[in-house]
Amino acid sequence: MGEPAGEPAQHDAADDWRQMKDVELTPILSASLDAFYELGYHGTTVREVARRVGVTVPALYYHHDSKEGLLIALLELSTADVLARAHDADAAGGDDPVQRLANVIEAIVLRMTNRARLASLEGEVRYLSAENRQRYRAVRKGIEEVVLRIVQDGTASGAFDVDDPAETTRALLGMCQSIPRWYHAEGTLSPEEVAKKYAAIALKTVGAH
Amino acid sequence: MGEPAGEPAQHDAADDWRQMKDVELTPILSASLDAFYELGYHGTTVREVARRVGVTVPALYYHHDSKEGLLIALLELSTADVLARAHDADAAGGDDPVQRLANVIEAIVLRMTNRARLASLEGEVRYLSAENRQRYRAVRKGIEEVVLRIVQDGTASGAFDVDDPAETTRALLGMCQSIPRWYHAEGTLSPEEVAKKYAAIALKTVGAH
C-alpha cells in the first residue's frame, strides 16, 4: 500500500498484524533456523550451528544450554509472534464474528506464507522432550483458543452454522498449517492473495452467512 | 462392523477402502519407518536401520541403494495406498458429488489416523533430491486430482458453492494432512469418528446443500 506521498508517515496500530517485519532473531538463532531447515533437527549438531555463526561451541553453550534449547527458543518466538498477531487481528474485527474470523485466518496465513521456514519448525515438535512439548503445546493452544472463541461466538449469534466448534477450529488451523508444505514449491500467488483466499474458504467452512 | 454370525464371510469389494489392514512392509522398510519416525530422516543412518533389522549394511544395500531409497520406497507405498483407496471411495459414491466427497475425505482421514507414523513421513519430503521430490509430487498430485474433480463436478452441477476449486481442494487436503500432528497427542476420538467429522466439515467447506 505505502503511505500517501507528501504526508508524514502515519502509524496505524490497528493494522500492525498485517505487517510482516522479520521476526528478530539473534545470530545464533538465525543460524539454528537455517541448519534445522536444511538438515533437520536430528541432522543438526551444536557444532554445526557454532560453525555457521562463527563462534566456539562453549560460547554457544553460554547462551543456549542444548540443541533442544535452540529449537524451543525458535518455536517460542515464532508462536508468540503469531499469537500476538492473532489477538490483534481478532480485536480489529470488533464484534463481528465474520470479520474477526477473516482477520485471524488472514493473519495466520500471512505468517505461514511469509515465514514458511519458521512455520515449518512445527514439524520438529515431536522430537522435543515431553516437558518441553507440553510447554510448547500450551502456547499453541492459545492460538487455538482465539479461533475457537470466534467460532463459538459466531455459532451462538447465528452468524455461523457449525456442528462441532472444536473440531472445526482444528480443521481451520490444519488447513493453514499445511500451507508451508506446498507454498514454496508451487506458489504463483502472493502471500496476501493466499491469505484472502483462505479467509474466504474459512468463512465457508463455518457456514457464514 | 464384523460379519453376521453364522454366515459365511462375504467380501464386499465396494467397502474395501474403509478396511485398514496394515500396509505390508518388508522388515527393512518397517525398521526404516521406526527409525525415521524416532530419529528423523537426517538422524537416521543406514547402519542404524541395518542394526534394527538384524542384517549387515551390505545386505541392506543389496535391496535399497541408499537411505533416500528407503524413504522413497516408504513414501511411494504410502501414497499409492491412499491413492487407491481414494479412487475406490470416489467410485463408491456413484454420481453424487456429496457422497463422493464425503467418502474420499473419510478414506484419507482414516489413513491419517490409523497410520499416523506413515502419514507423518510426508514432512520429510523436503529432504529428497529434486528429482525424487518431483517423482513423489506427481503421485501425490493424483490424490489432489481425485478431490479436485469432485469439487469441480459438484460446483458445475450446483451441488457445491465454491469460488476457487483448486485452492479449496488444497485447503481440504491440508486439514486432513494436519491430523497426525495432534491425533496421537490428544485423540479421544476413534479414527472412524474423526473421519466422519472431517467428512461433514469438508461438505461445509464446499458449501454443499
Short mmCIF file of C-alpha atoms in Angstrom, two decimals:
data_model
loop_
_atom_site.label_atom_id
_atom_site.label_comp_id
_atom_site.label_asym_id
_atom_site.label_seq_id
_atom_site.Cartn_x
_atom_site.Cartn_y
_atom_site.Cartn_z
CA MET A 1 0.00 0.00 0.00
CA GLY A 2 2.62 2.59 1.09
CA GLU A 3 1.99 5.98 2.67
CA PRO A 4 0.34 8.80 0.69
CA ALA A 5 3.11 10.90 -0.88
CA GLY A 6 3.96 14.17 0.80
CA GLU A 7 2.25 13.34 4.06
CA PRO A 8 4.05 12.38 7.23
CA ALA A 9 4.04 8.62 7.76
CA GLN A 10 1.11 7.69 9.96
CA HIS A 11 1.39 4.61 12.09
CA ASP A 12 -1.88 2.70 12.12
CA ALA A 13 -1.61 0.41 15.14
CA ALA A 14 -4.84 -1.41 14.28
CA ASP A 15 -3.24 -2.77 11.12
CA ASP A 16 0.04 -3.91 12.65
CA TRP A 17 -0.94 -7.55 12.47
CA ARG A 18 -0.76 -7.35 8.67
CA GLN A 19 2.80 -6.00 8.64
CA MET A 20 5.30 -8.82 8.26
CA LYS A 21 8.54 -7.41 9.53
CA ASP A 22 11.09 -10.15 10.08
CA VAL A 23 10.96 -11.76 13.47
CA GLU A 24 14.15 -10.55 15.09
CA LEU A 25 16.48 -13.45 15.67
CA THR A 26 19.90 -13.39 17.30
CA PRO A 27 22.73 -14.59 15.02
CA ILE A 28 22.75 -17.91 16.87
CA LEU A 29 19.02 -18.49 16.42
CA SER A 30 19.16 -17.36 12.82
CA ALA A 31 21.93 -19.91 12.12
CA SER A 32 19.96 -22.57 14.02
CA LEU A 33 16.89 -21.94 11.89
CA ASP A 34 18.94 -22.32 8.70
CA ALA A 35 20.53 -25.52 9.94
CA PHE A 36 17.28 -27.09 11.19
CA TYR A 37 15.59 -26.26 7.91
CA GLU A 38 18.35 -27.65 5.73
CA LEU A 39 19.48 -30.62 7.81
CA GLY A 40 16.53 -31.38 10.06
CA TYR A 41 16.63 -31.24 13.83
CA HIS A 42 18.34 -34.59 14.23
CA GLY A 43 20.77 -33.86 11.43
CA THR A 44 21.92 -30.64 13.08
CA THR A 45 24.71 -30.55 15.66
CA VAL A 46 25.51 -27.73 18.06
CA ARG A 47 28.96 -27.73 16.45
CA GLU A 48 27.39 -27.07 13.04
CA VAL A 49 25.38 -24.12 14.39
CA ALA A 50 28.53 -22.71 16.06
CA ARG A 51 30.42 -23.06 12.79
CA ARG A 52 27.72 -21.23 10.83
CA VAL A 53 27.55 -18.35 13.28
CA GLY A 54 31.33 -18.20 13.72
CA VAL A 55 31.53 -18.78 17.45
CA THR A 56 33.07 -21.54 19.52
CA VAL A 57 30.91 -24.33 20.90
CA PRO A 58 31.44 -23.18 24.52
CA ALA A 59 30.38 -19.64 23.51
CA LEU A 60 27.20 -21.06 22.06
CA TYR A 61 26.52 -23.09 25.21
CA TYR A 62 26.89 -19.88 27.19
CA HIS A 63 23.65 -18.64 25.57
CA HIS A 64 21.71 -21.87 25.00
CA ASP A 65 22.13 -24.97 27.09
CA SER A 66 21.43 -27.54 24.37
CA LYS A 67 20.31 -28.13 20.81
CA GLU A 68 16.81 -28.63 22.17
CA GLY A 69 17.12 -25.21 23.81
CA LEU A 70 17.72 -23.69 20.37
CA LEU A 71 14.64 -25.35 18.91
CA ILE A 72 12.50 -24.34 21.87
CA ALA A 73 13.68 -20.72 21.65
CA LEU A 74 12.77 -20.58 17.94
CA LEU A 75 9.39 -22.24 18.47
CA GLU A 76 8.53 -19.89 21.30
CA LEU A 77 9.48 -16.76 19.36
CA SER A 78 7.53 -17.96 16.37
CA THR A 79 4.43 -18.98 18.30
CA ALA A 80 4.42 -15.86 20.48
CA ASP A 81 4.57 -13.74 17.34
CA VAL A 82 1.62 -15.43 15.67
CA LEU A 83 -0.37 -15.41 18.92
CA ALA A 84 0.11 -11.64 19.32
CA ARG A 85 -0.95 -11.06 15.71
CA ALA A 86 -3.97 -13.30 16.06
CA HIS A 87 -5.12 -11.35 19.11
CA ASP A 88 -4.71 -8.01 17.30
CA ALA A 89 -6.46 -9.30 14.19
CA ASP A 90 -9.32 -10.58 16.33
CA ALA A 91 -9.67 -7.24 18.14
CA ALA A 92 -9.61 -5.36 14.81
CA GLY A 93 -12.74 -7.29 13.81
CA GLY A 94 -14.77 -5.67 16.60
CA ASP A 95 -17.99 -7.51 17.42
CA ASP A 96 -18.46 -9.14 14.04
CA PRO A 97 -17.55 -12.85 14.04
CA VAL A 98 -17.28 -12.86 10.24
CA GLN A 99 -14.71 -10.06 10.24
CA ARG A 100 -12.92 -11.47 13.27
CA LEU A 101 -12.51 -14.90 11.69
CA ALA A 102 -11.48 -13.46 8.31
CA ASN A 103 -8.84 -11.29 10.05
CA VAL A 104 -7.41 -14.06 12.20
CA ILE A 105 -7.17 -16.55 9.33
CA GLU A 106 -5.56 -13.83 7.21
CA ALA A 107 -3.02 -13.12 9.97
CA ILE A 108 -2.14 -16.80 10.39
CA VAL A 109 -1.81 -17.42 6.64
CA LEU A 110 0.31 -14.29 6.13
CA ARG A 111 2.72 -15.74 8.62
CA MET A 112 2.66 -19.23 7.06
CA THR A 113 3.49 -17.81 3.63
CA ASN A 114 5.95 -15.07 4.65
CA ARG A 115 7.73 -17.20 7.19
CA ALA A 116 7.48 -20.67 5.79
CA ARG A 117 10.84 -21.69 7.26
CA LEU A 118 9.96 -20.65 10.76
CA ALA A 119 6.47 -22.14 10.39
CA SER A 120 7.87 -25.46 9.19
CA LEU A 121 9.71 -25.97 12.51
CA GLU A 122 6.34 -27.09 13.82
CA GLY A 123 7.10 -30.49 12.29
CA GLU A 124 10.06 -30.91 14.67
CA VAL A 125 7.96 -30.53 17.82
CA ARG A 126 7.59 -34.28 18.20
CA TYR A 127 11.32 -34.56 18.89
CA LEU A 128 11.10 -32.37 22.00
CA SER A 129 11.21 -33.82 25.48
CA ALA A 130 7.77 -34.47 26.98
CA GLU A 131 8.12 -31.48 29.28
CA ASN A 132 9.10 -29.05 26.53
CA ARG A 133 6.42 -30.44 24.24
CA GLN A 134 3.81 -29.74 26.90
CA ARG A 135 5.13 -26.21 27.39
CA TYR A 136 5.05 -25.52 23.68
CA ARG A 137 1.58 -27.00 23.25
CA ALA A 138 0.27 -24.69 25.94
CA VAL A 139 1.36 -21.65 23.91
CA ARG A 140 -0.01 -23.08 20.70
CA LYS A 141 -3.27 -23.78 22.50
CA GLY A 142 -3.56 -20.00 22.88
CA ILE A 143 -3.91 -19.65 19.11
CA GLU A 144 -6.47 -22.43 19.02
CA GLU A 145 -8.43 -20.64 21.74
CA VAL A 146 -8.59 -17.38 19.77
CA VAL A 147 -10.12 -19.18 16.80
CA LEU A 148 -12.36 -21.39 18.93
CA ARG A 149 -13.84 -18.38 20.72
CA ILE A 150 -14.72 -16.74 17.41
CA VAL A 151 -16.28 -19.94 16.08
CA GLN A 152 -18.30 -20.31 19.29
CA ASP A 153 -19.39 -16.65 19.27
CA GLY A 154 -20.43 -16.85 15.62
CA THR A 155 -22.31 -20.10 16.22
CA ALA A 156 -24.11 -18.65 19.26
CA SER A 157 -25.13 -15.48 17.41
CA GLY A 158 -26.34 -17.42 14.37
CA ALA A 159 -23.72 -15.85 12.09
CA PHE A 160 -22.11 -19.28 11.62
CA ASP A 161 -23.55 -22.74 11.12
CA VAL A 162 -21.17 -25.17 12.84
CA ASP A 163 -21.85 -28.63 14.31
CA ASP A 164 -18.62 -29.14 16.22
CA PRO A 165 -16.77 -25.90 17.05
CA ALA A 166 -13.68 -27.61 18.50
CA GLU A 167 -13.14 -29.94 15.54
CA THR A 168 -13.93 -27.19 13.04
CA THR A 169 -11.33 -24.99 14.74
CA ARG A 170 -8.71 -27.70 14.38
CA ALA A 171 -9.63 -28.20 10.74
CA LEU A 172 -9.27 -24.45 10.10
CA LEU A 173 -5.85 -24.37 11.76
CA GLY A 174 -4.87 -27.53 9.90
CA MET A 175 -5.58 -26.00 6.51
CA CYS A 176 -3.39 -23.04 7.45
CA GLN A 177 -0.59 -25.14 8.91
CA SER A 178 -0.29 -27.21 5.75
CA ILE A 179 0.46 -24.18 3.60
CA PRO A 180 4.27 -24.28 4.09
CA ARG A 181 4.27 -27.75 2.52
CA TRP A 182 3.25 -26.51 -0.89
CA TYR A 183 3.62 -22.74 -0.85
CA HIS A 184 7.27 -22.53 -1.83
CA ALA A 185 7.00 -25.31 -4.35
CA GLU A 186 4.10 -24.15 -6.43
CA GLY A 187 3.24 -20.66 -5.25
CA THR A 188 2.29 -18.33 -8.04
CA LEU A 189 0.14 -16.36 -5.59
CA SER A 190 1.41 -13.62 -3.31
CA PRO A 191 1.12 -14.15 0.45
CA GLU A 192 -1.67 -11.57 0.52
CA GLU A 193 -3.65 -13.39 -2.18
CA VAL A 194 -3.31 -16.73 -0.41
CA ALA A 195 -4.36 -15.11 2.87
CA LYS A 196 -7.52 -13.60 1.34
CA LYS A 197 -8.45 -16.88 -0.33
CA TYR A 198 -8.07 -18.83 2.90
CA ALA A 199 -10.12 -16.30 4.80
CA ALA A 200 -12.93 -16.83 2.27
CA ILE A 201 -12.61 -20.63 2.47
CA ALA A 202 -12.68 -20.46 6.28
CA LEU A 203 -15.91 -18.48 6.19
CA LYS A 204 -17.47 -21.20 4.02
CA THR A 205 -16.22 -23.86 6.43
CA VAL A 206 -18.10 -22.22 9.30
CA GLY A 207 -21.16 -21.70 7.09
CA ALA A 208 -21.01 -17.91 7.47
CA HIS A 209 -23.99 -16.06 6.07
CA MET B 1 -18.72 -53.89 11.92
CA GLY B 2 -17.80 -57.60 11.62
CA GLU B 3 -19.61 -60.28 9.66
CA PRO B 4 -23.08 -61.53 10.70
CA ALA B 5 -22.61 -64.58 12.95
CA GLY B 6 -23.18 -67.96 11.38
CA GLU B 7 -22.98 -66.74 7.81
CA PRO B 8 -20.05 -67.28 5.52
CA ALA B 9 -17.82 -64.21 5.41
CA GLN B 10 -18.87 -62.08 2.49
CA HIS B 11 -16.27 -59.93 0.85
CA ASP B 12 -17.75 -56.57 -0.05
CA ALA B 13 -15.29 -55.08 -2.50
CA ALA B 14 -17.11 -51.73 -2.58
CA ASP B 15 -16.24 -51.15 1.05
CA ASP B 16 -12.58 -52.16 0.87
CA TRP B 17 -11.41 -48.58 1.11
CA ARG B 18 -12.71 -48.44 4.68
CA GLN B 19 -10.73 -51.51 5.81
CA MET B 20 -7.43 -50.51 7.35
CA LYS B 21 -5.28 -53.58 7.16
CA ASP B 22 -1.65 -52.75 7.81
CA VAL B 23 0.29 -51.72 4.77
CA GLU B 24 2.63 -54.67 4.23
CA LEU B 25 6.19 -53.58 4.76
CA THR B 26 9.32 -55.66 4.39
CA PRO B 27 11.38 -55.97 7.61
CA ILE B 28 13.85 -53.42 6.24
CA LEU B 29 11.15 -50.87 5.42
CA SER B 30 9.42 -51.48 8.72
CA ALA B 31 12.68 -50.80 10.59
CA SER B 32 13.29 -47.73 8.42
CA LEU B 33 9.87 -46.34 9.28
CA ASP B 34 10.55 -46.81 13.00
CA ALA B 35 13.95 -45.15 12.72
CA PHE B 36 12.75 -42.20 10.61
CA TYR B 37 9.89 -41.62 12.99
CA GLU B 38 12.01 -41.74 16.13
CA LEU B 39 15.21 -40.11 14.87
CA GLY B 40 14.12 -38.10 11.85
CA TYR B 41 15.42 -38.67 8.35
CA HIS B 42 18.70 -36.86 8.93
CA GLY B 43 19.19 -38.50 12.30
CA THR B 44 18.87 -41.98 10.80
CA THR B 45 21.83 -43.86 9.36
CA VAL B 46 21.71 -46.90 7.10
CA ARG B 47 23.80 -48.60 9.79
CA GLU B 48 21.06 -47.94 12.35
CA VAL B 49 18.40 -49.43 10.10
CA ALA B 50 20.60 -52.49 9.47
CA ARG B 51 21.11 -52.88 13.22
CA ARG B 52 17.37 -52.74 13.92
CA VAL B 53 16.50 -55.29 11.28
CA GLY B 54 19.46 -57.53 12.16
CA VAL B 55 21.22 -57.57 8.80
CA THR B 56 24.62 -56.32 7.68
CA VAL B 57 24.98 -52.98 5.94
CA PRO B 58 25.99 -54.64 2.62
CA ALA B 59 22.90 -56.87 2.83
CA LEU B 60 20.73 -53.79 3.22
CA TYR B 61 22.40 -52.07 0.28
CA TYR B 62 21.62 -55.16 -1.77
CA HIS B 63 17.92 -54.24 -1.51
CA HIS B 64 17.99 -50.45 -1.32
CA ASP B 65 20.73 -48.33 -2.79
CA SER B 66 20.66 -45.51 -0.24
CA LYS B 67 18.91 -44.01 2.77
CA GLU B 68 16.98 -41.86 0.35
CA GLY B 69 15.91 -45.03 -1.42
CA LEU B 70 14.35 -46.25 1.84
CA LEU B 71 12.41 -43.03 2.32
CA ILE B 72 11.23 -43.02 -1.30
CA ALA B 73 10.06 -46.64 -1.04
CA LEU B 74 8.04 -45.87 2.09
CA LEU B 75 6.54 -42.69 0.61
CA GLU B 76 5.57 -44.49 -2.57
CA LEU B 77 3.92 -47.39 -0.75
CA SER B 78 2.07 -45.00 1.49
CA THR B 79 0.91 -42.66 -1.26
CA ALA B 80 -0.05 -45.47 -3.63
CA ASP B 81 -2.18 -46.98 -0.86
CA VAL B 82 -4.08 -43.78 -0.14
CA LEU B 83 -4.48 -43.06 -3.86
CA ALA B 84 -6.05 -46.49 -4.48
CA ARG B 85 -8.42 -46.02 -1.53
CA ALA B 86 -9.37 -42.54 -2.68
CA HIS B 87 -10.27 -43.86 -6.12
CA ASP B 88 -12.40 -46.65 -4.65
CA ALA B 89 -14.09 -44.31 -2.20
CA ASP B 90 -14.84 -41.91 -5.04
CA ALA B 91 -16.31 -44.67 -7.20
CA ALA B 92 -18.45 -45.92 -4.30
CA GLY B 93 -20.12 -42.50 -4.23
CA GLY B 94 -21.57 -43.04 -7.68
CA ASP B 95 -22.75 -39.85 -9.38
CA ASP B 96 -23.38 -37.88 -6.22
CA PRO B 97 -20.66 -35.28 -5.52
CA VAL B 98 -21.76 -35.02 -1.88
CA GLN B 99 -21.33 -38.75 -1.28
CA ARG B 100 -18.14 -38.88 -3.34
CA LEU B 101 -16.50 -36.08 -1.35
CA ALA B 102 -17.68 -37.49 1.99
CA ASN B 103 -16.25 -40.91 1.05
CA VAL B 104 -12.90 -39.63 -0.17
CA ILE B 105 -12.34 -37.40 2.86
CA GLU B 106 -13.34 -40.29 5.10
CA ALA B 107 -10.82 -42.56 3.32
CA ILE B 108 -8.00 -40.03 3.63
CA VAL B 109 -8.71 -39.30 7.30
CA LEU B 110 -8.96 -42.99 8.17
CA ARG B 111 -5.47 -43.38 6.84
CA MET B 112 -4.16 -40.29 8.65
CA THR B 113 -5.47 -41.56 11.97
CA ASN B 114 -4.75 -45.27 11.59
CA ARG B 115 -1.35 -44.76 10.05
CA ALA B 116 -0.11 -41.60 11.63
CA ARG B 117 3.51 -42.75 11.52
CA LEU B 118 3.47 -43.49 7.82
CA ALA B 119 1.49 -40.32 7.15
CA SER B 120 3.96 -38.20 9.09
CA LEU B 121 6.78 -39.13 6.69
CA GLU B 122 5.26 -36.51 4.42
CA GLY B 123 7.19 -33.94 6.46
CA GLU B 124 10.48 -35.45 5.30
CA VAL B 125 9.75 -34.98 1.60
CA ARG B 126 11.65 -31.70 1.50
CA TYR B 127 14.89 -33.58 2.15
CA LEU B 128 14.59 -35.60 -1.03
CA SER B 129 16.67 -34.82 -4.11
CA ALA B 130 14.91 -32.58 -6.62
CA GLU B 131 14.32 -35.50 -8.96
CA ASN B 132 12.80 -37.76 -6.31
CA ARG B 133 10.74 -34.89 -4.93
CA GLN B 134 9.25 -34.33 -8.38
CA ARG B 135 8.51 -38.02 -8.76
CA TYR B 136 6.80 -38.16 -5.39
CA ARG B 137 4.81 -34.98 -6.02
CA ALA B 138 3.47 -36.48 -9.22
CA VAL B 139 1.93 -39.38 -7.28
CA ARG B 140 0.57 -37.08 -4.60
CA LYS B 141 -0.89 -34.92 -7.32
CA GLY B 142 -3.06 -37.93 -8.17
CA ILE B 143 -4.81 -37.62 -4.81
CA GLU B 144 -5.28 -33.90 -5.32
CA GLU B 145 -6.80 -34.61 -8.72
CA VAL B 146 -9.39 -37.02 -7.29
CA VAL B 147 -10.58 -34.37 -4.85
CA LEU B 148 -10.36 -31.54 -7.38
CA ARG B 149 -12.51 -33.42 -9.87
CA ILE B 150 -15.22 -33.96 -7.27
CA VAL B 151 -15.12 -30.30 -6.22
CA GLN B 152 -15.36 -29.25 -9.86
CA ASP B 153 -18.19 -31.68 -10.61
CA GLY B 154 -20.14 -30.55 -7.56
CA THR B 155 -19.59 -26.90 -8.42
CA ALA B 156 -20.70 -27.45 -12.02
CA SER B 157 -23.85 -29.33 -11.00
CA GLY B 158 -24.76 -26.73 -8.39
CA ALA B 159 -24.41 -29.22 -5.52
CA PHE B 160 -21.47 -27.19 -4.14
CA ASP B 161 -20.86 -23.48 -3.82
CA VAL B 162 -17.12 -22.94 -4.33
CA ASP B 163 -15.25 -19.85 -5.57
CA ASP B 164 -11.85 -21.40 -6.18
CA PRO B 165 -11.91 -25.19 -6.66
CA ALA B 166 -8.11 -25.60 -6.76
CA GLU B 167 -7.45 -23.65 -3.57
CA THR B 168 -10.43 -25.24 -1.81
CA THR B 169 -9.05 -28.66 -2.72
CA ARG B 170 -5.70 -27.80 -1.20
CA ALA B 171 -7.38 -26.50 1.93
CA LEU B 172 -9.37 -29.75 2.25
CA LEU B 173 -6.24 -31.85 1.88
CA GLY B 174 -4.41 -29.57 4.28
CA MET B 175 -6.95 -30.10 7.04
CA CYS B 176 -6.57 -33.85 6.60
CA GLN B 177 -2.76 -33.78 6.42
CA SER B 178 -2.50 -31.90 9.70
CA ILE B 179 -4.33 -34.58 11.63
CA PRO B 180 -1.20 -36.64 12.51
CA ARG B 181 0.17 -33.59 14.34
CA TRP B 182 -2.47 -33.68 17.02
CA TYR B 183 -4.24 -37.02 16.72
CA HIS B 184 -1.87 -39.07 18.85
CA ALA B 185 -1.42 -36.34 21.39
CA GLU B 186 -4.99 -35.54 22.24
CA GLY B 187 -7.14 -38.11 20.48
CA THR B 188 -10.11 -39.21 22.50
CA LEU B 189 -12.00 -39.93 19.27
CA SER B 190 -11.75 -43.15 17.29
CA PRO B 191 -10.39 -42.96 13.73
CA GLU B 192 -13.90 -43.57 12.43
CA GLU B 193 -15.33 -40.69 14.47
CA VAL B 194 -12.64 -38.29 13.29
CA ALA B 195 -13.21 -39.42 9.69
CA LYS B 196 -16.97 -38.79 9.87
CA LYS B 197 -16.46 -35.36 11.45
CA TYR B 198 -14.00 -34.30 8.77
CA ALA B 199 -16.30 -35.50 6.02
CA ALA B 200 -19.03 -33.25 7.47
CA ILE B 201 -16.64 -30.29 7.80
CA ALA B 202 -15.47 -30.79 4.22
CA LEU B 203 -19.05 -30.67 2.97
CA LYS B 204 -19.50 -27.33 4.74
CA THR B 205 -16.27 -26.05 3.21
CA VAL B 206 -17.62 -26.70 -0.28
CA GLY B 207 -21.00 -25.22 0.65
CA ALA B 208 -22.83 -28.50 -0.06
CA HIS B 209 -26.58 -28.26 0.00
#
